[in-house]
PDB file of C-alpha atoms in Angstrom:
ATOM      1  CA  MET E 261      77.002 -46.834 -28.494  1.00 36.00           C
ATOM      2  CA  ASN E 262      75.184 -43.783 -27.660  1.00 38.00           C
ATOM      3  CA  GLU E 263      76.002 -42.641 -24.085  1.00 36.00           C
ATOM      4  CA  GLN E 264      72.236 -42.066 -23.234  1.00 33.00           C
ATOM      5  CA  PHE E 265      72.908 -46.244 -23.343  1.00 31.00           C
ATOM      6  CA  THR E 266      75.227 -46.425 -21.233  1.00 29.00           C
ATOM      7  CA  GLN E 267      75.270 -47.765 -17.499  1.00 30.00           C
ATOM      8  CA  ILE E 268      78.063 -46.665 -14.796  1.00 28.00           C
ATOM      9  CA  HIS E 269      77.530 -50.094 -12.600  1.00 33.00           C
ATOM     10  CA  GLY E 270      76.635 -53.314 -13.773  1.00 34.00           C
ATOM     11  CA  PRO E 271      76.499 -54.654 -17.137  1.00 34.00           C
ATOM     12  CA  PRO E 272      75.029 -52.488 -20.000  1.00 33.00           C
ATOM     13  CA  PRO E 273      71.251 -53.278 -20.724  1.00 35.00           C
ATOM     14  CA  VAL E 274      70.076 -55.171 -23.960  1.00 35.00           C
ATOM     15  CA  VAL E 275      68.071 -52.304 -26.189  1.00 34.00           C
ATOM     16  CA  GLY E 276      64.971 -53.479 -27.665  1.00 38.00           C
ATOM     17  CA  MET E 277      65.145 -53.454 -31.263  1.00 36.00           C
ATOM     18  CA  VAL E 278      61.682 -52.403 -33.175  1.00 36.00           C
ATOM     19  CA  GLY E 279      62.558 -52.536 -37.143  1.00 36.00           C
ATOM     20  CA  GLU E 280      65.715 -50.792 -37.572  1.00 36.00           C
ATOM     21  CA  ARG E 281      64.260 -48.142 -34.464  1.00 38.00           C
ATOM     22  CA  LEU E 282      66.640 -48.888 -30.980  1.00 35.00           C
ATOM     23  CA  VAL E 283      64.019 -48.158 -27.839  1.00 40.00           C
ATOM     24  CA  PRO E 284      65.955 -46.377 -25.317  1.00 41.00           C
ATOM     25  CA  LEU E 285      66.195 -47.714 -21.901  1.00 40.00           C
ATOM     26  CA  THR E 286      64.152 -46.143 -19.119  1.00 45.00           C
ATOM     27  CA  ASP E 287      62.623 -46.904 -15.709  1.00 47.00           C
ATOM     28  CA  GLU E 288      59.062 -47.648 -18.392  1.00 48.00           C
ATOM     29  CA  ALA E 289      61.127 -49.678 -20.925  1.00 58.00           C
ATOM     30  CA  GLU E 290      62.328 -52.468 -17.957  1.00 61.00           C
ATOM     31  CA  TRP E 291      61.291 -55.150 -20.221  1.00 61.00           C
ATOM     32  CA  ALA E 292      64.641 -54.518 -22.310  1.00 60.00           C
ATOM     33  CA  ALA E 293      66.990 -54.372 -19.492  1.00 65.00           C
ATOM     34  CA  VAL E 294      69.069 -58.079 -18.767  1.00 70.00           C
ATOM     35  CA  SER E 295      70.731 -58.290 -15.508  1.00 80.00           C
ATOM     36  CA  PRO E 296      71.456 -61.700 -13.891  1.00 84.00           C
ATOM     37  CA  ARG E 297      71.246 -61.683 -10.355  1.00 88.00           C
ATOM     38  CA  GLN E 298      74.548 -62.652  -8.488  1.00 87.00           C
ATOM     39  CA  ILE E 299      74.414 -64.298  -5.045  1.00 90.00           C
ATOM     40  CA  GLY E 300      77.879 -65.989  -3.481  1.00 92.00           C
ATOM     41  CA  PRO E 301      78.558 -68.831  -1.660  1.00 94.00           C
ATOM     42  CA  GLU E 302      79.050 -67.378   1.263  1.00 95.00           C
ATOM     43  CA  GLU E 303      75.916 -65.320   1.375  1.00 95.00           C
ATOM     44  CA  TRP E 304      73.077 -68.340   0.064  1.00 95.00           C
ATOM     45  CA  GLN E 305      74.505 -70.374   3.012  1.00 95.00           C
ATOM     46  CA  ARG E 306      74.082 -67.550   5.372  1.00 97.00           C
ATOM     47  CA  PHE E 307      70.116 -67.154   3.985  1.00 96.00           C
ATOM     48  CA  GLU E 308      69.658 -71.098   4.473  1.00 96.00           C
ATOM     49  CA  GLY E 309      71.174 -70.736   8.124  1.00 96.00           C
ATOM     50  CA  TYR E 310      68.091 -67.988   8.500  1.00 97.00           C
ATOM     51  CA  MET E 311      65.758 -69.901   7.028  1.00 97.00           C
ATOM     52  CA  SER E 312      66.572 -73.149   8.790  1.00 97.00           C
ATOM     53  CA  GLU E 313      66.010 -70.510  12.066  1.00 97.00           C
ATOM     54  CA  ILE E 314      63.012 -69.254  10.821  1.00 97.00           C
ATOM     55  CA  PHE E 315      61.345 -72.904  10.061  1.00 97.00           C
ATOM     56  CA  GLY E 316      62.818 -73.892  12.942  1.00 97.00           C
ATOM     57  CA  ALA E 317      60.744 -71.200  15.140  1.00 97.00           C
ATOM     58  CA  LEU E 318      57.797 -71.838  12.885  1.00 96.00           C
ATOM     59  CA  GLY E 319      57.404 -75.779  14.389  1.00 97.00           C
ATOM     60  CA  LEU E 320      59.697 -77.218  11.397  1.00 96.00           C
ATOM     61  CA  ALA E 321      61.657 -80.423  12.301  1.00 96.00           C
ATOM     62  CA  VAL E 322      65.143 -79.016  10.907  1.00 93.00           C
ATOM     63  CA  GLY E 323      67.523 -81.760  10.377  1.00 89.00           C
ATOM     64  CA  THR E 324      65.713 -84.560  10.099  1.00 95.00           C
ATOM     65  CA  GLU E 325      65.935 -86.978   6.801  1.00 95.00           C
ATOM     66  CA  ALA E 326      63.428 -85.581   5.063  1.00 95.00           C
ATOM     67  CA  THR E 327      64.062 -81.404   6.083  1.00 96.00           C
ATOM     68  CA  VAL E 328      67.741 -81.214   5.989  1.00 95.00           C
ATOM     69  CA  ASP E 329      67.968 -79.664   2.603  1.00 96.00           C
ATOM     70  CA  THR E 330      64.470 -77.685   2.963  1.00 97.00           C
ATOM     71  CA  PRO E 331      65.936 -74.431   3.732  1.00 96.00           C
ATOM     72  CA  ARG E 332      68.271 -74.817   0.802  1.00 96.00           C
ATOM     73  CA  ARG E 333      65.041 -75.970  -1.436  1.00 96.00           C
ATOM     74  CA  PHE E 334      63.086 -73.032  -0.100  1.00 96.00           C
ATOM     75  CA  LEU E 335      65.571 -70.681  -1.280  1.00 96.00           C
ATOM     76  CA  ARG E 336      66.274 -72.100  -4.813  1.00 95.00           C
ATOM     77  CA  ALA E 337      62.812 -72.292  -5.346  1.00 96.00           C
ATOM     78  CA  LEU E 338      62.272 -68.700  -4.060  1.00 96.00           C
ATOM     79  CA  PHE E 339      65.181 -67.727  -6.395  1.00 95.00           C
ATOM     80  CA  ASP E 340      63.718 -69.435  -9.014  1.00 95.00           C
ATOM     81  CA  ALA E 341      60.300 -67.688  -9.050  1.00 96.00           C
ATOM     82  CA  THR E 342      61.641 -64.175  -9.092  1.00 95.00           C
ATOM     83  CA  SER E 343      63.901 -64.560 -12.227  1.00 93.00           C
ATOM     84  CA  GLY E 344      61.492 -61.713 -13.931  1.00 92.00           C
ATOM     85  CA  TYR E 345      63.890 -59.523 -11.962  1.00 90.00           C
ATOM     86  CA  GLU E 346      66.726 -60.791 -14.768  1.00 89.00           C
ATOM     87  CA  GLY E 347      65.119 -59.670 -17.846  1.00 86.00           C
ATOM     88  CA  ASP E 348      64.537 -61.787 -20.886  1.00 84.00           C
ATOM     89  CA  GLU E 349      67.285 -61.207 -23.435  1.00 76.00           C
ATOM     90  CA  LYS E 350      65.020 -62.858 -26.205  1.00 76.00           C
ATOM     91  CA  LEU E 351      61.941 -59.951 -25.758  1.00 73.00           C
ATOM     92  CA  VAL E 352      64.155 -57.543 -28.001  1.00 59.00           C
ATOM     93  CA  THR E 353      62.928 -58.117 -31.755  1.00 63.00           C
ATOM     94  CA  ALA E 354      59.799 -57.194 -32.866  1.00 68.00           C
ATOM     95  CA  PHE E 355      58.882 -58.219 -36.337  1.00 73.00           C
ATOM     96  CA  GLU E 356      57.368 -55.980 -39.386  1.00 74.00           C
ATOM     97  CA  THR E 357      53.498 -56.386 -40.661  1.00 69.00           C
ATOM     98  CA  GLU E 358      52.835 -55.607 -43.919  1.00 59.00           C
ATOM     99  CA  CYS E 359      51.836 -52.106 -43.079  1.00 61.00           C
ATOM    100  CA  HIS E 360      54.267 -49.407 -43.997  1.00 56.00           C
ATOM    101  CA  GLY E 361      52.059 -46.314 -42.398  1.00 55.00           C
ATOM    102  CA  GLY E 362      49.147 -44.415 -42.280  1.00 53.00           C
ATOM    103  CA  SER E 363      46.784 -43.567 -39.516  1.00 48.00           C
ATOM    104  CA  ASP E 364      44.324 -46.271 -40.878  1.00 50.00           C
ATOM    105  CA  CYS E 365      46.892 -48.689 -41.757  1.00 56.00           C
ATOM    106  CA  ARG E 366      44.973 -51.810 -39.535  1.00 55.00           C
ATOM    107  CA  ILE E 367      44.873 -55.454 -39.344  1.00 55.00           C
ATOM    108  CA  SER E 368      42.390 -57.309 -37.000  1.00 72.00           C
ATOM    109  CA  GLN E 369      43.517 -57.892 -33.364  1.00 85.00           C
ATOM    110  CA  ILE E 370      45.419 -59.889 -32.586  1.00 88.00           C
ATOM    111  CA  VAL E 371      44.533 -62.290 -28.904  1.00 91.00           C
ATOM    112  CA  GLU E 372      46.282 -64.441 -27.627  1.00 93.00           C
ATOM    113  CA  GLY E 373      45.595 -66.983 -23.741  1.00 92.00           C
ATOM    114  CA  PRO E 374      44.870 -68.137 -21.771  1.00 95.00           C
ATOM    115  CA  ILE E 375      48.539 -67.841 -20.801  1.00 96.00           C
ATOM    116  CA  PRO E 376      49.351 -69.662 -17.425  1.00 97.00           C
ATOM    117  CA  PHE E 377      51.359 -67.296 -14.874  1.00 97.00           C
ATOM    118  CA  PHE E 378      52.875 -67.709 -11.165  1.00 97.00           C
ATOM    119  CA  ALA E 379      53.538 -64.627  -9.277  1.00 97.00           C
ATOM    120  CA  LEU E 380      54.444 -64.220  -5.412  1.00 97.00           C
ATOM    121  CA  CYS E 381      52.482 -61.376  -3.871  1.00 95.00           C
ATOM    122  CA  GLU E 382      54.696 -58.697  -2.499  1.00 94.00           C
ATOM    123  CA  HIS E 383      52.402 -58.312   0.566  1.00 93.00           C
ATOM    124  CA  HIS E 384      53.205 -61.557   2.026  1.00 92.00           C
ATOM    125  CA  ALA E 385      55.399 -63.498  -0.538  1.00 94.00           C
ATOM    126  CA  LEU E 386      52.746 -65.727  -1.142  1.00 94.00           C
ATOM    127  CA  PRO E 387      51.531 -66.672  -4.410  1.00 95.00           C
ATOM    128  CA  PHE E 388      49.270 -65.794  -6.854  1.00 95.00           C
ATOM    129  CA  PHE E 389      48.307 -67.441 -10.333  1.00 96.00           C
ATOM    130  CA  GLY E 390      46.093 -67.631 -13.256  1.00 96.00           C
ATOM    131  CA  ARG E 391      45.314 -67.180 -16.416  1.00 96.00           C
ATOM    132  CA  ALA E 392      46.637 -63.410 -18.660  1.00 97.00           C
ATOM    133  CA  TYR E 393      45.000 -62.717 -22.383  1.00 96.00           C
ATOM    134  CA  ILE E 394      46.829 -60.098 -24.262  1.00 96.00           C
ATOM    135  CA  GLY E 395      45.396 -58.539 -27.313  1.00 94.00           C
ATOM    136  CA  TYR E 396      46.670 -55.557 -29.736  1.00 94.00           C
ATOM    137  CA  ILE E 397      45.743 -54.123 -32.909  1.00 92.00           C
ATOM    138  CA  ALA E 398      49.067 -53.427 -34.827  1.00 88.00           C
ATOM    139  CA  HIS E 399      50.507 -50.678 -36.390  1.00 85.00           C
ATOM    140  CA  GLU E 400      53.818 -51.672 -38.577  1.00 81.00           C
ATOM    141  CA  HIS E 401      55.232 -54.850 -36.008  1.00 83.00           C
ATOM    142  CA  ILE E 402      54.064 -57.416 -34.725  1.00 84.00           C
ATOM    143  CA  LEU E 403      55.206 -59.946 -32.371  1.00 86.00           C
ATOM    144  CA  GLY E 404      56.074 -63.456 -31.884  1.00 83.00           C
ATOM    145  CA  LEU E 405      53.269 -65.664 -29.416  1.00 79.00           C
ATOM    146  CA  SER E 406      56.055 -66.708 -27.862  1.00 87.00           C
ATOM    147  CA  LYS E 407      57.363 -63.646 -27.175  1.00 90.00           C
ATOM    148  CA  LEU E 408      53.591 -62.540 -25.454  1.00 93.00           C
ATOM    149  CA  THR E 409      54.073 -65.529 -23.042  1.00 93.00           C
ATOM    150  CA  ARG E 410      57.854 -64.460 -22.055  1.00 92.00           C
ATOM    151  CA  LEU E 411      56.712 -60.900 -21.304  1.00 93.00           C
ATOM    152  CA  VAL E 412      53.691 -62.383 -18.747  1.00 95.00           C
ATOM    153  CA  ARG E 413      56.507 -64.431 -17.516  1.00 95.00           C
ATOM    154  CA  LEU E 414      58.876 -61.365 -16.817  1.00 94.00           C
ATOM    155  CA  PHE E 415      56.418 -59.554 -14.890  1.00 95.00           C
ATOM    156  CA  ALA E 416      54.817 -62.176 -13.041  1.00 96.00           C
ATOM    157  CA  ARG E 417      57.917 -63.820 -11.977  1.00 95.00           C
ATOM    158  CA  ARG E 418      59.083 -60.700  -9.250  1.00 95.00           C
ATOM    159  CA  PHE E 419      57.159 -59.597  -6.407  1.00 96.00           C
ATOM    160  CA  SER E 420      54.225 -58.429  -7.439  1.00 95.00           C
ATOM    161  CA  VAL E 421      50.559 -57.218  -7.623  1.00 95.00           C
ATOM    162  CA  GLN E 422      47.795 -58.489  -9.974  1.00 95.00           C
ATOM    163  CA  GLU E 423      47.160 -54.723 -11.030  1.00 95.00           C
ATOM    164  CA  ARG E 424      50.788 -53.805 -11.513  1.00 95.00           C
ATOM    165  CA  ILE E 425      51.386 -56.973 -14.036  1.00 96.00           C
ATOM    166  CA  GLY E 426      48.649 -55.816 -16.450  1.00 96.00           C
ATOM    167  CA  ARG E 427      49.824 -52.326 -16.192  1.00 95.00           C
ATOM    168  CA  GLN E 428      53.075 -53.083 -17.157  1.00 94.00           C
ATOM    169  CA  LEU E 429      52.099 -55.615 -19.969  1.00 95.00           C
ATOM    170  CA  ALA E 430      49.745 -52.964 -21.238  1.00 94.00           C
ATOM    171  CA  GLU E 431      52.716 -50.326 -21.241  1.00 92.00           C
ATOM    172  CA  SER E 432      55.673 -52.677 -22.565  1.00 91.00           C
ATOM    173  CA  LEU E 433      53.522 -53.741 -25.195  1.00 92.00           C
ATOM    174  CA  GLN E 434      52.595 -49.914 -26.088  1.00 90.00           C
ATOM    175  CA  GLN E 435      56.827 -49.226 -26.189  1.00 88.00           C
ATOM    176  CA  ILE E 436      57.659 -52.286 -28.124  1.00 87.00           C
ATOM    177  CA  LEU E 437      55.064 -52.213 -31.065  1.00 88.00           C
ATOM    178  CA  LEU E 438      53.504 -48.575 -30.997  1.00 89.00           C
ATOM    179  CA  PRO E 439      50.750 -50.963 -31.724  1.00 91.00           C
ATOM    180  CA  HIS E 440      46.942 -48.941 -32.419  1.00 91.00           C
ATOM    181  CA  GLY E 441      45.431 -50.582 -29.180  1.00 94.00           C
ATOM    182  CA  VAL E 442      46.170 -52.860 -26.528  1.00 96.00           C
ATOM    183  CA  ALA E 443      44.107 -55.264 -23.983  1.00 96.00           C
ATOM    184  CA  VAL E 444      45.181 -57.327 -21.527  1.00 97.00           C
ATOM    185  CA  HIS E 445      42.622 -59.100 -18.983  1.00 97.00           C
ATOM    186  CA  LEU E 446      44.521 -61.176 -15.884  1.00 96.00           C
ATOM    187  CA  GLU E 447      42.309 -64.019 -13.503  1.00 95.00           C
ATOM    188  CA  ALA E 448      44.150 -64.974 -10.553  1.00 94.00           C
ATOM    189  CA  VAL E 449      43.149 -67.131  -7.117  1.00 92.00           C
ATOM    190  CA  HIS E 450      45.345 -65.061  -4.624  1.00 91.00           C
ATOM    191  CA  LEU E 451      46.363 -68.001  -1.550  1.00 90.00           C
ATOM    192  CA  CYS E 452      46.938 -64.825   0.302  1.00 84.00           C
ATOM    193  CA  THR E 453      43.310 -64.585   1.043  1.00 82.00           C
ATOM    194  CA  GLN E 454      43.068 -68.984   1.012  1.00 81.00           C
ATOM    195  CA  MET E 455      45.368 -69.734   3.348  1.00 82.00           C
ATOM    196  CA  ARG E 456      44.832 -66.589   5.954  1.00 73.00           C
ATOM    197  CA  GLY E 457      42.681 -63.841   6.010  1.00 63.00           C
ATOM    198  CA  VAL E 458      39.646 -64.010   4.809  1.00 60.00           C
ATOM    199  CA  ARG E 459      40.071 -67.616   3.461  1.00 59.00           C
ATOM    200  CA  GLU E 460      37.706 -66.436   0.228  1.00 57.00           C
ATOM    201  CA  ILE E 461      38.109 -70.000  -0.730  1.00 61.00           C
ATOM    202  CA  GLU E 462      37.481 -70.734  -4.763  1.00 60.00           C
ATOM    203  CA  SER E 463      37.451 -67.113  -5.412  1.00 70.00           C
ATOM    204  CA  SER E 464      38.942 -65.251  -8.345  1.00 81.00           C
ATOM    205  CA  THR E 465      39.777 -61.675  -8.909  1.00 89.00           C
ATOM    206  CA  ARG E 466      39.641 -60.332 -12.538  1.00 92.00           C
ATOM    207  CA  THR E 467      41.448 -56.906 -14.122  1.00 93.00           C
ATOM    208  CA  THR E 468      41.679 -55.370 -17.368  1.00 95.00           C
ATOM    209  CA  HIS E 469      43.810 -52.677 -18.941  1.00 95.00           C
ATOM    210  CA  TRP E 470      42.855 -50.941 -21.955  1.00 95.00           C
ATOM    211  CA  ARG E 471      45.229 -48.864 -23.852  1.00 93.00           C
ATOM    212  CA  GLY E 472      44.693 -46.439 -27.259  1.00 93.00           C
ATOM    213  CA  THR E 473      41.738 -48.059 -29.663  1.00 91.00           C
ATOM    214  CA  TYR E 474      40.380 -50.274 -27.114  1.00 93.00           C
ATOM    215  CA  ASP E 475      40.097 -47.902 -24.721  1.00 90.00           C
ATOM    216  CA  GLU E 476      38.031 -45.804 -27.379  1.00 88.00           C
ATOM    217  CA  ASP E 477      35.526 -49.194 -28.689  1.00 91.00           C
ATOM    218  CA  PRO E 478      33.078 -50.562 -26.873  1.00 91.00           C
ATOM    219  CA  GLN E 479      32.826 -53.024 -29.437  1.00 91.00           C
ATOM    220  CA  LEU E 480      36.424 -53.907 -29.959  1.00 91.00           C
ATOM    221  CA  ARG E 481      36.499 -54.353 -25.864  1.00 92.00           C
ATOM    222  CA  GLY E 482      33.330 -56.665 -26.769  1.00 92.00           C
ATOM    223  CA  GLU E 483      35.080 -59.218 -29.521  1.00 91.00           C
ATOM    224  CA  PHE E 484      38.542 -58.937 -27.139  1.00 93.00           C
ATOM    225  CA  PHE E 485      36.598 -60.563 -24.784  1.00 91.00           C
ATOM    226  CA  THR E 486      34.407 -63.149 -27.037  1.00 91.00           C
ATOM    227  CA  LEU E 487      37.547 -64.018 -28.211  1.00 88.00           C
ATOM    228  CA  CYS E 488      39.507 -64.827 -24.746  1.00 89.00           C
ATOM    229  CA  GLY E 489      35.927 -66.700 -23.572  1.00 84.00           C
ATOM    230  CA  GLN E 490      36.331 -68.642 -26.841  1.00 76.00           C
ATOM    231  CA  ARG E 491      39.493 -70.168 -25.363  1.00 76.00           C
ATOM    232  CA  GLY E 492      38.545 -70.513 -21.662  1.00 71.00           C
ATOM    233  CA  LEU E 493      37.795 -67.127 -19.900  1.00 67.00           C
ATOM    234  CA  ALA E 494      35.171 -67.939 -17.400  1.00 54.00           C
ATOM    235  CA  GLY E 495      33.265 -64.250 -17.505  1.00 50.00           C
ATOM    236  CA  HIS E 496      34.584 -60.524 -16.881  1.00 49.00           C
ATOM    237  CA  GLY E 497      33.223 -57.401 -14.825  1.00 42.00           C
TER     238      GLY E 497
END
């Protein structure tokens, strides 16, 4: 393997395959990296002790039959909810279309959604959740529909913000597929606004990211939202 793919520390990255082409792992291509997190038993026990102290200070009756395992359960849930940091080795393959070159070699847009997602806000570590819709105009490669769901979950299962998830999805699809265009629309409810602060009950936030042909063609953007609407999109700004 070329030296540019070698890591000095930790396991080597999984490098994405697009046809016969290797995609180098860079900061912008983190979808290609697979790096399991390791927390030892002593660390885990120490973290549980910290959580017991915090829960107790906040008013929880720690140590009862109902709550004795709460610190452990909380840490396990938090660990699972942030599994996106570990990457996803099943995201490394794209399939060829029947297109074999040429600037006008296009097929109809591919739209997938709604894709449910759950994430943790990096500002308050409280959940935000919603639905993602992804569209792209393929050039020479396509992704299996299950891979789009995996890509959404990869970036959502981290401490993040909605705008970043949308940007990461759009940029990753560009790098993986080299398509003519990419569209990503997210709508989410943020518990940090409903459980604290202004408490905007039943409100949702919508963000959209365009790349390539979508950015240039208003009609194509309209068709994307029409297809999303047929699949349950409540509306868009």
